[in-house]
Short mmCIF file of C-alpha atoms in Angstrom, two decimals:
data_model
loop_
_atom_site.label_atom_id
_atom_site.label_comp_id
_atom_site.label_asym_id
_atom_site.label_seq_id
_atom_site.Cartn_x
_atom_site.Cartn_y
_atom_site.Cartn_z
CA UNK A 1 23.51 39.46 51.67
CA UNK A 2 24.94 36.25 53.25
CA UNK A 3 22.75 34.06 50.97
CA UNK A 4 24.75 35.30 47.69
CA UNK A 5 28.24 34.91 49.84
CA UNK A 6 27.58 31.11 50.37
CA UNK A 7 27.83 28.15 48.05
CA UNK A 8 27.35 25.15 48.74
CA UNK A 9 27.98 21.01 47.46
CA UNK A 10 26.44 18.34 48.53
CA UNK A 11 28.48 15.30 48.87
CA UNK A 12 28.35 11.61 49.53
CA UNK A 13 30.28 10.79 52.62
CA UNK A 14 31.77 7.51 50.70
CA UNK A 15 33.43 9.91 48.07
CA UNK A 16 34.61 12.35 50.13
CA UNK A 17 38.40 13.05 48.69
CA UNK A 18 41.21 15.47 50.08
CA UNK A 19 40.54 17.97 46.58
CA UNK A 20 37.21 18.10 48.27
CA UNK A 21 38.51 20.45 50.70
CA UNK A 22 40.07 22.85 48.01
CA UNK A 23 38.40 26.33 48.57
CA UNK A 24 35.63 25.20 51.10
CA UNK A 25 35.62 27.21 54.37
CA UNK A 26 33.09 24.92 56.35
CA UNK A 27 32.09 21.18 55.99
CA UNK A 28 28.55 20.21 57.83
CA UNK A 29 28.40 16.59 58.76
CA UNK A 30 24.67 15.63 58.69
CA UNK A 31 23.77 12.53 60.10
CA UNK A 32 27.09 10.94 58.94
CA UNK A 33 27.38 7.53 60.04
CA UNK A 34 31.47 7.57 60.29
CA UNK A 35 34.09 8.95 58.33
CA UNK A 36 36.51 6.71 57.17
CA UNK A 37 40.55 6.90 58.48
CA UNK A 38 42.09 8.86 56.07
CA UNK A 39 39.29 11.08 55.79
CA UNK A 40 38.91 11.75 59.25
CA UNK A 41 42.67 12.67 59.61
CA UNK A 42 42.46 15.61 56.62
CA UNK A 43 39.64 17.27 57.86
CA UNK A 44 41.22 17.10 61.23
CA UNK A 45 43.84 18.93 59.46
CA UNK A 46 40.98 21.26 57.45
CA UNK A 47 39.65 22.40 60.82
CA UNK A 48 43.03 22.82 62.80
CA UNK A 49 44.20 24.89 59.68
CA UNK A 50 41.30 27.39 60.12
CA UNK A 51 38.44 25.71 58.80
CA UNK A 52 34.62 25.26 60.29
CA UNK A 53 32.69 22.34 60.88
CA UNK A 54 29.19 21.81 61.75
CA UNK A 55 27.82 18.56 62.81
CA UNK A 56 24.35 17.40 63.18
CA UNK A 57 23.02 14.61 64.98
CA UNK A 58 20.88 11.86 63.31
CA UNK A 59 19.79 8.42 63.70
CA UNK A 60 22.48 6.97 61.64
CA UNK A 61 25.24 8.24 63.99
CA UNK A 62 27.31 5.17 64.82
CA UNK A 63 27.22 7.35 68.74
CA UNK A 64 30.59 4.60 70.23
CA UNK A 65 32.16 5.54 66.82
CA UNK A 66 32.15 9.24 67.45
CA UNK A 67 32.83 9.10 71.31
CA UNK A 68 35.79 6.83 70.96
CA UNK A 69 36.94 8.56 67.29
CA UNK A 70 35.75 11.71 66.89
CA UNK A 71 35.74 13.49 70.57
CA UNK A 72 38.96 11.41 71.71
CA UNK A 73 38.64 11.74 75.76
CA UNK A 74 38.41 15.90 74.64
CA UNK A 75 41.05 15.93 71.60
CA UNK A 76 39.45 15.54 69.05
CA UNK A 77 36.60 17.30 66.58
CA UNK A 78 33.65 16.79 68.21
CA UNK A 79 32.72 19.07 71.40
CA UNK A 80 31.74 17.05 73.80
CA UNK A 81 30.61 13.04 74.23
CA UNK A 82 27.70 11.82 73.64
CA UNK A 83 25.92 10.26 76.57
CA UNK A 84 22.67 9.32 74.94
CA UNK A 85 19.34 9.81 73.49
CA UNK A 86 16.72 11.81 74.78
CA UNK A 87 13.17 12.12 73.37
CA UNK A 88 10.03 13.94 74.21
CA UNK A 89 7.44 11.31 74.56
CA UNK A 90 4.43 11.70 72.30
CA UNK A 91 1.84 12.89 74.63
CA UNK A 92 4.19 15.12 76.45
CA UNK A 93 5.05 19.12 75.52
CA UNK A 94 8.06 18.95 72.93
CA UNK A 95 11.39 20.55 74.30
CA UNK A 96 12.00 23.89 73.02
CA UNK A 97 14.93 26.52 73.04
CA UNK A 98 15.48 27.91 76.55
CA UNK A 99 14.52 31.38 76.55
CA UNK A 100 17.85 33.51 77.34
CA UNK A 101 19.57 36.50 76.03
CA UNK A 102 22.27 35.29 73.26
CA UNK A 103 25.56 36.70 73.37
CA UNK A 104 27.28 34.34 70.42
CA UNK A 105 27.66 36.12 67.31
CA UNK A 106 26.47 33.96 65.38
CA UNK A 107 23.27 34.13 66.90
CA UNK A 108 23.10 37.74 68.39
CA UNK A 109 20.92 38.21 65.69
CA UNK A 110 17.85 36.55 66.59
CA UNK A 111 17.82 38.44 70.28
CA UNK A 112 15.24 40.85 67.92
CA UNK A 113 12.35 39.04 67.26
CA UNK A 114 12.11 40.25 63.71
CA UNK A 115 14.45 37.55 63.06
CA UNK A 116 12.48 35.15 64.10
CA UNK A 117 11.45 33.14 67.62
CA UNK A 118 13.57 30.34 68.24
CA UNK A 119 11.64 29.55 70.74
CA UNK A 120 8.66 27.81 68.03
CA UNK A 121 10.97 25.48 67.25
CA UNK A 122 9.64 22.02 68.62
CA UNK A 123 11.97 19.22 69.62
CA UNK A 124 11.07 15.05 69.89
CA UNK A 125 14.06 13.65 69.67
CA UNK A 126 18.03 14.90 70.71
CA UNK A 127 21.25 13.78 71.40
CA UNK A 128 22.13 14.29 75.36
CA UNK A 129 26.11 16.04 75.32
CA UNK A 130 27.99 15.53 78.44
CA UNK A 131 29.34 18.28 80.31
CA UNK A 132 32.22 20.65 77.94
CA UNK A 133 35.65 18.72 79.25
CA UNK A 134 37.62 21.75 79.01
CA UNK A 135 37.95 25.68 78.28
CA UNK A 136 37.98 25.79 74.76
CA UNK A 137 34.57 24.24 74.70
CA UNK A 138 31.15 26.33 75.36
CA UNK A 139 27.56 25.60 74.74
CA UNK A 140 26.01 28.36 72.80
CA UNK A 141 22.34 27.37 72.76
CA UNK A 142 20.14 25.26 75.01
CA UNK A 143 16.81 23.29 75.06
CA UNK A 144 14.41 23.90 78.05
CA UNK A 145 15.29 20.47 79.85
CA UNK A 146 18.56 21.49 80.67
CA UNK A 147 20.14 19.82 77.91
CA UNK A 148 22.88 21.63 75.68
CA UNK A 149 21.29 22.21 71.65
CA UNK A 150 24.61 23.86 70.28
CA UNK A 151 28.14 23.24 71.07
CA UNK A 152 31.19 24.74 70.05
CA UNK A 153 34.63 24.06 70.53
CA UNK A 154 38.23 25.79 69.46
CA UNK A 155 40.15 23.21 67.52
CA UNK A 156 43.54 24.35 66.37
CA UNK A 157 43.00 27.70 64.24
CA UNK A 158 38.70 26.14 63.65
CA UNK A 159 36.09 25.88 65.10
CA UNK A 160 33.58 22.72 65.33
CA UNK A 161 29.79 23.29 66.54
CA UNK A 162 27.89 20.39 67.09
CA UNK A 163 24.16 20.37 66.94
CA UNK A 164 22.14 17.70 69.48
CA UNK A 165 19.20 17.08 66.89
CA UNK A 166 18.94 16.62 62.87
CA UNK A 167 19.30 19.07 59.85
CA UNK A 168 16.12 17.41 58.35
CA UNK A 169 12.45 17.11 60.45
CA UNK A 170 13.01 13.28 61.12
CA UNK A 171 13.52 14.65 65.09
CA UNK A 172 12.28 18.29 65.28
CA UNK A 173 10.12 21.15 63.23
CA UNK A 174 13.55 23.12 63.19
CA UNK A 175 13.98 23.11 59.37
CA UNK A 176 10.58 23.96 58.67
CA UNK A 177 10.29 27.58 60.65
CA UNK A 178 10.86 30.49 58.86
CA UNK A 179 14.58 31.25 60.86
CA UNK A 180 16.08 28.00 59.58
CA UNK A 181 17.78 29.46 56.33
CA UNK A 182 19.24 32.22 58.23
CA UNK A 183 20.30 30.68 61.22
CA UNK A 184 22.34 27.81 59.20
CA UNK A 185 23.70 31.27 57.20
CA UNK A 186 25.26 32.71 60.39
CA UNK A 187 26.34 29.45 61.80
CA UNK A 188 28.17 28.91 58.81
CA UNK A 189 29.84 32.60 58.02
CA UNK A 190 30.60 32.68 61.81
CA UNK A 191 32.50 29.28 61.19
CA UNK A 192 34.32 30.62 58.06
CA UNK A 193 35.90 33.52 59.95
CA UNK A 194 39.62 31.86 60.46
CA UNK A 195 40.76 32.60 63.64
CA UNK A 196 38.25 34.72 65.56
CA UNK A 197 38.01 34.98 68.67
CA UNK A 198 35.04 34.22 71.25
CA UNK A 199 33.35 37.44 72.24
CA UNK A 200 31.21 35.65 74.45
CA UNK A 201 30.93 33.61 77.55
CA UNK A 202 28.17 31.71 79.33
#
C-alpha cells in the first residue's frame, strides 16, 4: 500500500541542513515562515534535480517574502503569486471544492466516491493565487468561489504543488475528513515520480 512506501521526518525549518536532503524524494513546507539563503538555493537544486515539493499556506507565511523570493516574477519554486487572503465570513456558507471531474493523477482517485467526497471539506480561510504566469504551471483543484486550491508547476526535472489553505484545521476541516491521509499519500507519490509527465490538462 502507499502508506508502508512512505516515511516521513519532521523537521525544524531553523535546522534544515543540505544532508537533510539525502534520500528524501519530497519536502512539504507547512506554514514555513521563510527559508533562509542557502537553504533556499539547495532545495532549489533538490527540486530542479527531480525532487517534489509541497507547500501549504499558513498564517505565518511572511506572503512579500515568498512573492519576491520564492515565485521570482514566475522563476522560481512557488506556482504562482500570492495576491491575498480570502476568508469565508462566519455567518456565511464555508467555500468548498468545486465539483468537477479530476483528470490529475494524483487525484483521479477520488472521481469514485468510495474514496471519499472532497466536496465535505469546509474552507474559512485561503490564500488567493494569481493567475498561472506561464505553461508549465496548472491548477489541479479548485474551491467553489473561483479561487485556485492546488497548484502545480514543472520546475527543472520537479515538480512544486502549492496548496491555498493549511495542513492543520487552524483555516479549514480538511485534515479532519476521512480522505486527508490518502490524499496527502498521492500528492506525495505523484511528486516522487522524477520526471513524469502531465497526463492532464484543464
Amino acid at each position: 500500500t502507499l502508506k508502508d512506501l512512505i516515511r516521513t521526518r519532521k523537521i525544524d525549518q531553523r535546522k534544515l541542513r543540505r544532508e537533510d536532503y539525502k534520500g528524501a524524494e519530497v519536502v512539504v513546507l507547512a506554514d514555513c515562515n521563510r527559508v533562509q539563503g542557502n537553504d533556499l538555493s539547495e532545495l532549489d537544486k533538490f527540486v530542479k534535480a527531480g525532487g517534489g515539493l509541497l507547500i501549504f499556506a499558513g498564517p505565518d507565511i511572511d506572503m512579500d517574502w515568498y512573492n519576491r523570493e520564492l515565485f521570482r516574477k514566475g522563476e522560481g519554486l512557488l506556482p504562482a503569486a500570492i495576491k491575498g487572503q480570502a476568508r469565508a465570513d462566519s455567518d456565511a456558507a464555508p467555500a468548498r471544492v468545486l465539483m468537477q471531474r479530476l483528470t490529475h493523477p494524483a487525484l483521479i482517485y477520488f472521481n469514485d466516491a468510495r474514496g471519499g467526497r472532497l466536496q465535505d471539506a469546509e474552507f474559512r480561510h485561503w490564500f488567493e493565487f494569481a493567475p498561472p504566469s506561464n505553461e508549465n504551471t496548472q491548477r489541479i483543484l479548485s474551491l467553489d468561489r473561483n479561487a485556485p486550491l492546488l497548484i502545480e508547476k514543472k520546475h527543472g526535472r520537479g515538480r512544486v504543488i502549492a496548496c491555498a489553505t493549511t495542513a492543520n484545521a487552524e483555516w479549514t476541516n480538511l485534515p479532519l475528513q476521512p480522505f486527508f491521509v490518502p490524499l496527502m499519500q498521492r500528492l506525495t507519490t505523484y511528486l516522487a515520480t522524477e520526471g513524469s509527465a502531465p497526463a492532464w490538462q484543464l
